[in-house]
Coordinates of C-alpha atoms in Angstrom, one line a residue:
M162 CA 0.0 0.0 0.0
C163 CA 1.8 3.1 -1.3
G164 CA 5.5 3.0 -1.9
I165 CA 8.5 5.2 -1.3
V166 CA 11.8 5.4 -3.0
G167 CA 14.6 8.0 -2.8
A168 CA 18.1 8.3 -3.8
L169 CA 21.2 10.5 -3.1
A170 CA 23.9 9.3 -5.4
Q171 CA 26.9 10.2 -7.5
R172 CA 25.0 9.7 -10.7
D173 CA 21.6 10.6 -12.2
V174 CA 18.9 9.2 -9.9
T175 CA 15.9 9.6 -12.3
S176 CA 16.2 6.0 -13.7
I177 CA 16.9 4.7 -10.2
L178 CA 13.7 6.2 -8.9
I179 CA 11.6 4.9 -11.9
D180 CA 13.1 1.4 -11.5
G181 CA 12.3 1.5 -7.8
L182 CA 8.8 2.6 -8.4
K183 CA 8.3 -0.2 -10.9
R184 CA 9.5 -2.8 -8.3
L185 CA 6.9 -1.3 -5.9
E186 CA 4.0 -1.6 -8.3
Y187 CA 2.9 -4.9 -6.7
R188 CA 2.0 -3.0 -3.5
G189 CA -1.1 -1.5 -5.2
Y190 CA -1.4 2.1 -6.3
D191 CA -3.4 4.5 -8.5
S192 CA -0.8 7.2 -9.3
A193 CA 2.9 7.9 -9.2
G194 CA 5.4 10.7 -9.3
I195 CA 9.0 11.8 -8.7
A196 CA 10.8 15.0 -7.7
V197 CA 14.4 15.5 -8.7
H198 CA 16.8 18.2 -7.6
D199 CA 18.5 19.3 -10.8
G200 CA 21.2 21.4 -8.9
Q201 CA 19.1 24.5 -9.0
T202 CA 15.5 23.7 -8.4
L203 CA 13.1 20.8 -7.6
Q204 CA 11.7 19.4 -10.7
R205 CA 8.5 17.2 -10.3
V206 CA 6.3 15.0 -12.6
R207 CA 3.2 13.2 -11.4
R208 CA 0.7 11.1 -13.3
V209 CA -2.5 9.2 -12.6
G210 CA -2.2 5.5 -13.6
R211 CA 0.9 3.4 -14.1
V212 CA 4.5 4.2 -13.4
S213 CA 5.1 4.0 -17.1
A214 CA 3.2 7.2 -17.6
T215 CA 5.3 9.0 -15.0
E216 CA 8.4 7.5 -16.7
Q217 CA 7.4 9.0 -20.0
A218 CA 6.6 12.4 -18.4
A219 CA 10.1 12.4 -16.8
Q220 CA 11.8 11.6 -20.1
E221 CA 9.8 14.4 -21.8
A222 CA 10.8 16.9 -19.0
A223 CA 14.5 15.6 -19.3
L224 CA 14.6 15.3 -15.5
H225 CA 18.2 14.9 -14.3
G226 CA 19.9 15.2 -10.9
H227 CA 21.8 13.5 -8.1
L228 CA 19.0 13.7 -5.5
G229 CA 15.4 12.7 -5.8
I230 CA 12.3 11.1 -4.2
G231 CA 9.5 9.0 -5.8
H232 CA 6.1 7.6 -4.7
T233 CA 3.3 5.2 -5.8
R234 CA 0.0 6.4 -4.2
W235 CA -3.0 4.3 -3.1
A236 CA -5.7 6.9 -2.6
T237 CA -6.9 7.5 1.0
H238 CA -7.4 11.2 1.6
G239 CA -8.8 12.6 -1.8
G240 CA -9.6 11.0 -5.1
V241 CA -7.3 9.6 -7.8
T242 CA -6.1 12.9 -9.4
E243 CA -2.8 14.4 -10.4
P244 CA -3.0 17.2 -7.7
N245 CA -3.4 14.5 -5.1
A246 CA -0.4 12.4 -6.3
H247 CA 3.0 12.6 -4.6
P248 CA 5.5 14.2 -4.2
H249 CA 3.9 17.2 -2.6
V250 CA 5.7 20.5 -2.6
S251 CA 5.5 23.6 -0.4
G252 CA 6.7 27.0 -1.6
E253 CA 8.8 25.3 -4.3
L254 CA 11.2 24.8 -1.5
I255 CA 10.2 21.4 0.2
A256 CA 9.2 18.2 -1.4
V257 CA 7.7 15.3 0.5
V258 CA 6.6 11.7 -0.1
H259 CA 4.5 10.0 2.5
N260 CA 3.0 6.6 3.3
G261 CA 0.5 6.4 6.1
I262 CA -2.4 8.5 7.5
I263 CA -2.1 11.7 9.6
E264 CA -5.0 11.6 12.0
N265 CA -4.8 15.3 13.0
H266 CA -4.4 16.6 9.5
E267 CA -7.7 18.7 9.6
K268 CA -6.5 20.6 12.6
M269 CA -3.1 21.2 11.2
R270 CA -4.6 22.3 7.9
E271 CA -6.7 25.0 9.6
R272 CA -3.7 26.2 11.5
L273 CA -1.5 26.3 8.4
R274 CA -4.2 28.1 6.3
A275 CA -4.3 30.7 9.0
Q276 CA -0.5 31.2 8.5
G277 CA -1.2 31.8 4.8
Y278 CA -0.5 28.4 3.3
V279 CA -2.6 27.5 0.3
F280 CA -3.6 23.8 -0.3
S281 CA -3.8 22.5 -3.8
S282 CA -4.7 18.9 -2.9
Q283 CA -7.1 17.0 -0.6
T284 CA -4.4 14.9 0.9
D285 CA -3.1 14.8 4.5
T286 CA 0.4 14.6 3.0
E287 CA 0.4 18.2 1.9
V288 CA -0.1 19.2 5.6
I289 CA 3.4 17.6 6.2
A290 CA 5.0 19.6 3.3
H291 CA 3.7 22.8 4.6
L292 CA 4.4 22.1 8.2
I293 CA 8.1 21.3 7.4
H294 CA 8.2 24.4 5.3
A295 CA 6.9 26.5 8.2
H296 CA 9.7 25.3 10.5
Y297 CA 12.4 25.5 7.7
V298 CA 11.8 29.2 6.9
Q299 CA 12.2 30.0 10.6
G300 CA 15.9 29.3 10.2
K301 CA 16.0 25.6 11.2
D302 CA 18.0 23.2 9.1
L303 CA 16.2 20.3 7.3
L304 CA 16.8 17.7 10.0
Q305 CA 15.5 20.0 12.8
S306 CA 12.5 21.0 10.6
V307 CA 11.5 17.3 10.1
Q308 CA 12.0 16.5 13.7
A309 CA 9.9 19.5 14.7
A310 CA 7.1 18.6 12.3
T311 CA 7.0 15.0 13.4
R312 CA 6.5 16.0 17.0
E313 CA 3.3 17.6 15.9
L314 CA 1.9 14.8 13.8
V315 CA -0.5 12.2 15.1
G316 CA -0.9 9.0 13.1
A317 CA 1.3 6.7 11.1
Y318 CA 3.9 7.9 8.6
A319 CA 7.0 7.1 6.6
I320 CA 8.3 10.2 4.9
A321 CA 11.3 11.2 2.8
V322 CA 12.0 15.0 2.4
I323 CA 14.3 17.1 0.2
A324 CA 14.8 20.8 -0.1
R325 CA 15.6 23.2 -3.0
D326 CA 18.6 24.7 -1.3
R327 CA 20.0 21.5 0.1
K328 CA 21.1 19.6 -3.1
D329 CA 23.1 17.0 -1.2
E330 CA 20.8 16.2 1.6
M331 CA 17.8 14.0 2.3
V332 CA 15.9 13.5 5.6
C333 CA 13.5 10.6 6.3
A334 CA 11.4 9.5 9.2
R335 CA 9.0 6.7 10.3
M336 CA 6.3 6.0 12.7
G337 CA 4.0 3.1 12.3
C338 CA 5.0 2.5 8.6
P339 CA 8.1 0.7 7.4
L340 CA 11.1 2.6 6.0
L341 CA 14.6 1.4 5.3
I342 CA 17.9 3.0 4.2
G343 CA 20.0 1.3 1.6
L344 CA 23.8 2.0 1.7
G345 CA 25.9 2.1 -1.5
E346 CA 29.4 3.4 -2.3
D347 CA 29.0 7.0 -1.1
E348 CA 25.3 6.7 -2.1
F349 CA 22.1 6.4 0.0
F350 CA 18.7 5.0 -0.9
V351 CA 15.4 5.2 1.0
A352 CA 12.5 2.8 0.4
S353 CA 9.4 1.4 2.0
D354 CA 10.4 -2.1 0.7
V355 CA 13.8 -3.6 0.0
S356 CA 12.7 -4.6 -3.4
A357 CA 12.8 -1.0 -4.5
V358 CA 16.6 -0.8 -3.8
I359 CA 17.8 -4.3 -4.3
A360 CA 19.1 -3.5 -7.7
Q361 CA 21.4 -0.9 -6.2
T362 CA 22.4 -2.4 -2.9
R363 CA 21.9 -5.3 -0.5
K364 CA 23.1 -3.4 2.5
V365 CA 20.1 -2.0 4.4
I366 CA 19.2 -0.4 7.7
F367 CA 15.7 -0.7 9.0
L368 CA 14.5 2.4 10.8
E369 CA 12.7 1.9 14.1
E370 CA 9.6 3.6 15.5
G371 CA 10.1 7.3 15.8
D372 CA 13.5 7.4 14.0
V373 CA 14.6 10.4 11.9
A374 CA 17.6 10.0 9.6
R375 CA 19.8 12.5 7.7
M376 CA 21.8 11.5 4.7
A377 CA 24.4 14.1 3.5
Q378 CA 27.9 14.3 2.1
G379 CA 28.5 10.6 2.4
H380 CA 27.4 10.5 6.1
L381 CA 24.4 9.0 7.7
Q382 CA 23.0 10.1 11.1
I383 CA 20.0 8.5 12.7
F384 CA 18.2 10.0 15.7
D385 CA 15.6 8.1 17.9
Q386 CA 12.3 9.4 19.2
R387 CA 14.1 11.3 21.9
E388 CA 16.3 13.0 19.3
Q389 CA 19.3 11.1 20.6
A390 CA 21.9 9.9 18.0
V391 CA 21.7 6.1 17.6
E392 CA 23.1 3.3 15.5
R393 CA 20.8 0.8 13.9
P394 CA 22.0 -2.7 12.8
L395 CA 23.2 -3.1 9.2
H396 CA 21.6 -6.1 7.3
T397 CA 22.5 -7.8 4.1
S398 CA 19.2 -8.6 2.3
D399 CA 18.9 -12.0 0.8
V400 CA 16.0 -11.0 -1.5
S401 CA 16.8 -12.4 -5.0
L402 CA 16.5 -10.1 -8.0
A403 CA 15.2 -13.2 -9.9
S404 CA 12.3 -13.4 -7.4
L405 CA 11.3 -9.9 -8.5
E406 CA 11.3 -10.7 -12.1
L407 CA 8.6 -12.6 -14.1
G408 CA 10.9 -14.8 -16.0
P409 CA 8.9 -17.2 -18.3
Y410 CA 5.6 -16.4 -16.5
S411 CA 2.7 -14.1 -17.6
H412 CA 1.9 -12.9 -14.2
F413 CA 3.5 -12.9 -10.7
M414 CA 0.5 -14.7 -9.4
Q415 CA 1.1 -17.5 -11.9
K416 CA 4.7 -17.6 -11.0
E417 CA 4.1 -17.7 -7.3
I418 CA 1.4 -20.4 -7.6
H419 CA 4.0 -22.6 -9.4
E420 CA 6.8 -21.7 -6.9
Q421 CA 4.8 -23.3 -4.0
P422 CA 6.6 -26.8 -4.1
Q423 CA 10.0 -25.0 -3.8
A424 CA 8.7 -22.5 -1.2
L425 CA 7.3 -25.4 1.0
A426 CA 10.6 -27.3 0.6
D427 CA 12.6 -24.3 1.6
T428 CA 10.3 -23.6 4.6
L429 CA 10.5 -27.2 5.8
D430 CA 14.2 -27.7 5.3
A431 CA 15.2 -27.0 9.0
V432 CA 12.2 -28.9 10.3
L433 CA 13.1 -32.0 8.2
Q434 CA 16.7 -31.8 9.5
A435 CA 16.0 -31.1 13.2
G436 CA 12.6 -32.6 13.7
F437 CA 9.8 -30.8 15.7
T438 CA 12.1 -29.0 18.1
P439 CA 11.1 -25.9 19.9
A440 CA 14.4 -24.3 19.0
L441 CA 12.9 -23.8 15.4
L442 CA 10.9 -20.9 17.0
G443 CA 13.7 -19.3 19.0
A444 CA 16.3 -20.0 21.8
Q445 CA 13.7 -19.5 24.5
A446 CA 10.9 -21.4 22.9
A447 CA 11.0 -24.6 25.0
E448 CA 10.8 -22.5 28.2
R449 CA 8.1 -20.1 27.0
L450 CA 5.9 -22.7 25.5
A451 CA 6.1 -25.3 28.3
D452 CA 3.2 -24.0 30.2
V453 CA 1.0 -22.6 27.4
E454 CA -2.7 -23.4 28.0
H455 CA -4.3 -21.2 25.3
V456 CA -3.5 -20.0 21.9
Q457 CA -4.8 -16.7 20.4
I458 CA -4.2 -16.2 16.7
I459 CA -4.6 -12.7 15.1
A460 CA -4.3 -12.0 11.5
C461 CA -5.9 -10.3 8.5
G462 CA -7.3 -11.6 5.1
T463 CA -5.7 -14.7 3.8
S464 CA -3.5 -15.0 6.9
Y465 CA -6.6 -15.1 9.0
Y466 CA -7.8 -18.2 7.0
A467 CA -4.5 -19.8 7.7
G468 CA -5.2 -19.3 11.4
C469 CA -8.7 -20.7 11.1
I470 CA -7.2 -24.0 9.7
A471 CA -4.5 -24.0 12.6
R472 CA -7.4 -23.9 15.2
Y473 CA -8.5 -27.3 14.0
W474 CA -5.0 -28.7 14.3
L475 CA -4.2 -27.2 17.6
E476 CA -7.2 -28.5 19.3
A477 CA -7.2 -31.9 17.7
I478 CA -3.5 -32.7 17.8
A479 CA -2.1 -30.5 20.7
G480 CA -5.2 -30.6 22.7
I481 CA -5.0 -26.9 23.4
A482 CA -7.8 -24.3 23.3
C483 CA -7.4 -21.8 20.4
Q484 CA -9.2 -18.7 19.2
V485 CA -8.7 -16.9 15.9
E486 CA -9.6 -13.3 15.4
I487 CA -9.4 -10.7 12.7
A488 CA -6.7 -8.3 14.0
S489 CA -8.7 -5.1 13.3
E490 CA -11.5 -6.5 15.5
Y491 CA -9.3 -7.7 18.3
R492 CA -7.5 -4.3 18.7
Y493 CA -10.7 -2.4 19.2
R494 CA -12.6 -4.6 21.7
E495 CA -12.3 -5.2 25.4
V496 CA -10.0 -8.2 25.4
V497 CA -9.2 -10.7 28.3
V498 CA -5.6 -12.1 28.0
P499 CA -5.5 -15.3 30.0
A500 CA -2.5 -16.3 32.0
R501 CA -0.2 -18.6 30.0
Q502 CA -1.6 -17.5 26.7
L503 CA 0.5 -17.7 23.5
L504 CA -0.4 -15.0 21.0
V505 CA 0.4 -16.0 17.4
T506 CA 0.5 -13.1 14.8
I507 CA 0.6 -14.1 11.1
S508 CA 1.6 -11.6 8.4
Q509 CA 3.4 -12.1 5.1
S510 CA 5.0 -8.7 5.2
G511 CA 5.5 -8.4 8.9
E512 CA 4.3 -4.8 8.6
T513 CA 0.5 -5.2 8.6
L514 CA -0.6 -2.3 10.7
D515 CA -3.8 -3.8 12.3
T516 CA -1.8 -7.0 13.3
M517 CA 1.1 -4.9 14.7
E518 CA -1.3 -2.8 16.7
A519 CA -3.2 -5.8 18.0
L520 CA 0.1 -7.2 19.2
K521 CA 0.9 -3.9 21.0
Y522 CA -2.6 -3.9 22.5
A523 CA -2.2 -7.5 23.8
R524 CA 1.1 -6.5 25.4
S525 CA -0.5 -3.6 27.2
L526 CA -2.9 -6.1 28.7
G527 CA -0.1 -8.3 30.1
L528 CA 0.6 -10.7 27.4
Q529 CA 3.9 -12.6 28.1
T530 CA 4.7 -14.6 25.0
A531 CA 4.2 -13.7 21.3
L532 CA 5.1 -15.7 18.3
S533 CA 5.3 -14.2 14.8
I534 CA 4.9 -16.2 11.6
C535 CA 6.3 -14.0 8.9
N536 CA 7.9 -14.1 5.5
V537 CA 10.1 -11.0 5.8
P538 CA 13.1 -11.1 8.1
E539 CA 13.7 -8.1 10.3
S540 CA 10.2 -6.7 9.7
A541 CA 8.4 -4.9 12.5
I542 CA 6.1 -7.7 13.9
P543 CA 8.9 -10.2 14.3
R544 CA 11.1 -7.6 16.0
H545 CA 8.3 -7.0 18.6
S546 CA 7.8 -10.8 19.2
D547 CA 9.4 -13.1 21.5
L548 CA 9.5 -16.1 19.1
V549 CA 9.6 -16.1 15.3
F550 CA 9.1 -18.7 12.6
Y551 CA 10.1 -17.3 9.2
T552 CA 8.5 -18.8 6.2
R553 CA 10.8 -19.2 3.2
A554 CA 8.5 -18.3 0.5
G555 CA 10.6 -15.6 -1.1
A556 CA 9.3 -12.4 -2.4
E557 CA 5.6 -12.4 -3.1
I558 CA 4.7 -9.8 -5.6
G559 CA 1.0 -10.6 -6.6
V560 CA -1.5 -8.9 -4.4
A561 CA -3.5 -12.1 -4.0
S562 CA -1.5 -14.2 -1.6
T563 CA -0.6 -17.8 -2.7
K564 CA 2.7 -19.2 -1.6
A565 CA 2.7 -17.1 1.5
F566 CA -0.6 -18.7 2.5
T567 CA 0.6 -22.4 2.1
T568 CA 3.9 -21.7 3.8
Q569 CA 2.0 -20.1 6.7
L570 CA 0.0 -23.3 6.9
V571 CA 3.0 -25.5 7.3
A572 CA 4.5 -23.1 9.8
L573 CA 1.3 -23.4 11.9
F574 CA 1.4 -27.1 11.6
V575 CA 5.0 -27.2 12.9
L576 CA 3.9 -25.1 15.8
T577 CA 1.0 -27.5 16.5
V578 CA 3.3 -30.5 16.6
I579 CA 5.8 -28.8 18.8
L580 CA 3.1 -27.9 21.3
A581 CA 1.8 -31.5 21.1
K582 CA 5.2 -32.8 21.9
L583 CA 5.7 -30.4 24.8
R584 CA 2.2 -31.6 26.2
G585 CA 3.0 -35.2 25.8
R586 CA 0.2 -35.7 23.2
I587 CA 2.3 -37.5 20.6
D588 CA 5.0 -40.2 20.8
A589 CA 8.2 -40.6 18.6
A590 CA 6.4 -42.8 16.1
Q591 CA 3.6 -40.2 15.5
E592 CA 6.2 -37.5 15.2
A593 CA 8.1 -39.6 12.5
R594 CA 4.8 -40.0 10.6
Y595 CA 4.2 -36.3 10.7
L596 CA 7.7 -35.6 9.4
E597 CA 7.1 -38.1 6.6
E598 CA 3.9 -36.4 5.6
L599 CA 5.8 -33.1 5.5
R600 CA 8.5 -34.6 3.4
H601 CA 6.0 -35.7 0.7
L602 CA 4.0 -32.4 0.8
P603 CA 5.9 -30.5 -1.9
G604 CA 5.4 -33.5 -4.3
S605 CA 1.7 -33.6 -3.5
V606 CA 1.4 -29.8 -4.3
Q607 CA 3.2 -30.4 -7.6
H608 CA 0.7 -33.0 -8.5
A609 CA -2.1 -30.6 -7.7
L610 CA -0.5 -28.0 -9.9
N611 CA -0.7 -30.5 -12.8
L612 CA -4.5 -30.2 -12.6
E613 CA -4.2 -26.7 -14.3
P614 CA -5.5 -27.9 -17.8
Q615 CA -8.6 -29.4 -16.3
I616 CA -9.3 -26.4 -14.1
H617 CA -8.9 -24.2 -17.3
T618 CA -12.2 -25.7 -18.6
W619 CA -14.0 -24.7 -15.5
A620 CA -12.5 -21.2 -15.5
D621 CA -14.1 -20.5 -18.9
R622 CA -17.5 -21.3 -17.5
F623 CA -17.0 -19.3 -14.3
A624 CA -15.8 -16.3 -16.3
K625 CA -19.5 -15.8 -17.5
K626 CA -20.9 -15.9 -14.0
D627 CA -21.5 -13.0 -11.5
H628 CA -21.8 -15.1 -8.3
A629 CA -20.4 -18.3 -6.9
L630 CA -20.7 -20.3 -3.7
F631 CA -17.9 -22.2 -2.0
L632 CA -18.6 -25.0 0.4
G633 CA -16.3 -27.0 2.8
R634 CA -16.6 -28.8 6.1
G635 CA -14.3 -29.1 9.1
V636 CA -10.7 -28.1 8.5
H637 CA -11.5 -27.5 4.8
Y638 CA -14.1 -24.9 5.4
P639 CA -11.4 -22.2 5.7
I640 CA -10.1 -23.4 2.3
A641 CA -13.6 -22.7 0.9
M642 CA -13.3 -19.2 2.4
E643 CA -9.9 -18.7 0.9
G644 CA -11.2 -19.9 -2.5
A645 CA -14.1 -17.4 -2.4
L646 CA -11.7 -14.6 -1.4
K647 CA -9.3 -15.4 -4.3
L648 CA -12.2 -15.3 -6.8
K649 CA -13.4 -12.0 -5.4
E650 CA -9.9 -10.4 -5.3
I651 CA -8.9 -10.9 -8.9
T652 CA -12.0 -11.7 -11.0
Y653 CA -14.5 -9.3 -9.3
I654 CA -17.0 -12.1 -9.2
H655 CA -19.1 -12.0 -6.0
A656 CA -18.3 -15.2 -4.1
E657 CA -19.3 -16.4 -0.7
A658 CA -18.1 -19.4 1.4
Y659 CA -20.1 -21.4 3.9
A660 CA -19.7 -24.3 6.1
A661 CA -21.7 -26.8 4.1
G662 CA -23.8 -27.8 7.1
E663 CA -25.1 -24.2 7.2
L664 CA -26.8 -24.5 3.7
K665 CA -30.3 -25.2 5.2
H666 CA -29.9 -22.2 7.5
G667 CA -30.1 -19.6 4.8
P668 CA -27.6 -19.8 1.9
L669 CA -29.6 -22.5 0.1
A670 CA -32.0 -19.7 -0.9
L671 CA -29.4 -18.4 -3.3
V672 CA -29.0 -21.6 -5.2
D673 CA -30.4 -21.9 -8.7
D674 CA -29.2 -23.0 -12.1
G675 CA -27.2 -19.9 -12.6
M676 CA -25.2 -20.3 -9.4
P677 CA -22.0 -22.4 -9.6
V678 CA -21.2 -24.1 -6.3
V679 CA -17.5 -25.1 -5.6
V680 CA -17.1 -27.9 -3.1
I681 CA -13.9 -28.9 -1.3
A682 CA -14.5 -32.6 -0.9
P683 CA -11.5 -34.5 0.6
N684 CA -12.0 -38.2 1.6
D685 CA -12.2 -37.5 5.4
A686 CA -14.6 -38.3 8.2
L687 CA -17.1 -35.6 7.0
L688 CA -17.3 -36.8 3.4
E689 CA -20.7 -38.5 3.6
K690 CA -22.2 -35.5 5.4
L691 CA -20.8 -33.3 2.6
K692 CA -22.4 -35.5 -0.1
S693 CA -25.7 -34.9 1.6
N694 CA -25.2 -31.2 1.4
M695 CA -24.3 -31.6 -2.3
Q696 CA -27.6 -33.4 -2.9
E697 CA -29.4 -30.4 -1.4
V698 CA -27.7 -28.2 -4.0
R699 CA -28.5 -30.5 -6.9
A700 CA -32.2 -30.7 -5.8
R701 CA -32.4 -26.9 -6.3
G702 CA -30.9 -26.9 -9.7
G703 CA -27.4 -25.8 -8.6
E704 CA -24.4 -26.8 -10.6
L705 CA -21.6 -28.5 -8.6
F706 CA -17.9 -28.1 -9.2
V707 CA -16.2 -30.6 -6.9
F708 CA -12.5 -30.8 -5.9
A709 CA -12.2 -34.4 -4.7
D710 CA -9.4 -36.7 -3.6
Q711 CA -8.5 -39.6 -5.9
D712 CA -10.2 -42.0 -3.5
S713 CA -13.4 -40.0 -2.8
H714 CA -15.5 -42.2 -5.1
F715 CA -17.3 -39.3 -6.8
T716 CA -18.7 -39.8 -10.4
E717 CA -19.5 -37.1 -12.8
S718 CA -23.1 -36.6 -13.9
E719 CA -25.3 -33.9 -15.3
G720 CA -24.6 -30.8 -13.2
V721 CA -21.8 -32.4 -11.2
H722 CA -18.2 -31.8 -12.4
V723 CA -15.4 -33.5 -10.6
I724 CA -11.6 -32.8 -10.6
R725 CA -9.5 -35.2 -8.5
T726 CA -6.6 -33.9 -6.5
P727 CA -3.8 -36.3 -5.4
R728 CA -4.5 -39.0 -2.9
H729 CA -5.8 -37.8 0.4
T730 CA -2.8 -36.2 2.2
G731 CA -4.2 -36.7 5.7
V732 CA -3.9 -33.9 8.2
L733 CA -2.1 -31.7 5.6
S734 CA -4.9 -32.0 3.1
P735 CA -5.8 -28.3 3.4
V736 CA -2.4 -27.3 1.9
V737 CA -3.0 -29.4 -1.2
H738 CA -6.6 -28.3 -1.6
A739 CA -5.5 -24.6 -1.6
I740 CA -3.8 -25.1 -4.9
P741 CA -6.9 -25.8 -7.1
V742 CA -8.9 -22.9 -5.7
Q743 CA -5.9 -20.6 -6.4
L744 CA -5.7 -21.9 -10.0
L745 CA -9.4 -21.5 -10.5
A746 CA -9.3 -17.8 -9.5
Y747 CA -6.2 -17.2 -11.6
L748 CA -7.5 -18.8 -14.7
T749 CA -10.9 -17.2 -14.4
A750 CA -9.3 -13.9 -14.1
L751 CA -7.4 -14.5 -17.3
A752 CA -10.7 -15.4 -19.1
R753 CA -12.3 -12.2 -17.8
G754 CA -9.3 -10.1 -18.7
T755 CA -8.8 -8.5 -15.3
D756 CA -5.5 -7.2 -13.9
V757 CA -4.3 -10.3 -12.1
D758 CA -1.4 -9.0 -10.2
K759 CA -2.8 -5.5 -9.4
P760 CA -6.5 -5.9 -8.7
R761 CA -8.6 -2.8 -8.5
N762 CA -8.8 -1.0 -5.1
L763 CA -6.4 -3.4 -3.4
A764 CA -2.9 -3.1 -2.0
K765 CA -0.3 -5.8 -1.2
S766 CA 1.1 -4.4 2.1
V767 CA -1.6 -2.8 4.2
T768 CA 0.2 -0.4 6.5
V769 CA -2.8 1.9 7.2
E770 CA -6.2 1.4 8.7

């Protein structure tokens, strides 16, 4: 959601900014712009639409300079217009790019107007530009002006700032939104995501809450929230440039769907070598998990559905009570945090604002132990957690999550078995069986990917529909929810998911001959119950599209279409059944001609409320 890139270099930065913005496109945006210091003035171009439009405008304007900032905007305050696009400028003196939301912007706007400032946009960001300008013209330097301005801001922000009369200086700050600094040879880069600077450097520093940083004349200074000089750790990013390129694929979502066998194998590598040892979660894991009596999972979107599946595993295998809650709900209600509770946060990016704030809220209520399941090392949520399990999915660019979801599932399964061992719920023989199931999982997922040609024929039919129902039972009900979400996200077909036993309690009224009904039908203990639910659909003229195991004994008939996934994979079946619903959504989106990787109105990394 929104993206920042900035550069202070010994060469022209225009192409660096444009390249960085292109690598941030996956986050979701509706306009883009850059501002470059040409040695005399600040030159700015902004365009609604894709980064390519901004690139063309920059070429036409012959932008050139050694200092600049850029931004991809996802509209919050104000519509999708060029005046609302970033960077925002005050008095042709200060240029700012901003991620986040300033909660007191209306009050600040009134004050600044009274001081004579004229606003040309509807955004909260323009308040920041004018506020920094107001301090700067009082004789403060750029660093002090940014520090003074941030003391007055309420909300979440990551900002990068340049000034017309400071051609060799950039200042940036963060509070609640991610921001990092990349270090080159006498060059500095600023970005909201490492993907924006990985082509320039792998050496990065992650700013912490309240940090303000100044880059000038080959030197970097970082000041904390108390304005004390501090040093932050230097990290070497292991993000692969290849993971940020499409290669032979048409879309990142297609690429990431097909990368799942490798992503799962990479995530499981340490588990298969060491077994289900608490040390996988951190040095203190055995001690911290020994007396856990309750698990609370908080997450958003697809990660929430992963948590819903984990609840079945935790209660059935580990024998431990589990609740799963949407992070934005958890953080705004009166919560009771039981003693000996383990809080599990799930976030692909590790920066999801609602999840981060929910974790802070739980801490304020006395929570002792938090575990983060995350795909991005050194991101905010893991840094605020006691224990961490990093999935090894690699960079996920498509807005609709795929490989992050399935790797989250295996991480949650590993947690389940670790807790079961600590509680004496499984013996060595059962642990060995679980390890063997994990060892075969990437192969089973590859077999599920081979169903793509069959699913393609279904997708052509779904592309003509406006609505769909997804049904599942037990641990596969969340897979039905995930399937409905995927279809909604990238095809814009209205889809709903229900526990199949709920059909008679309302949803059956929706079923007619124009309503396709997708059924997740593994050969488990609930299969016969599920077959009865399917008969209820057929009796009302509904058309069934069934994802069944090889041994589920379904036969195709009029109005009943069956695709058989690999043999039933036991407790890990939800991981395998996630693949067909991902493919159905992707292939249907292709048939409908929608923007698969960048669906309308959505963003990849949600760092604002």
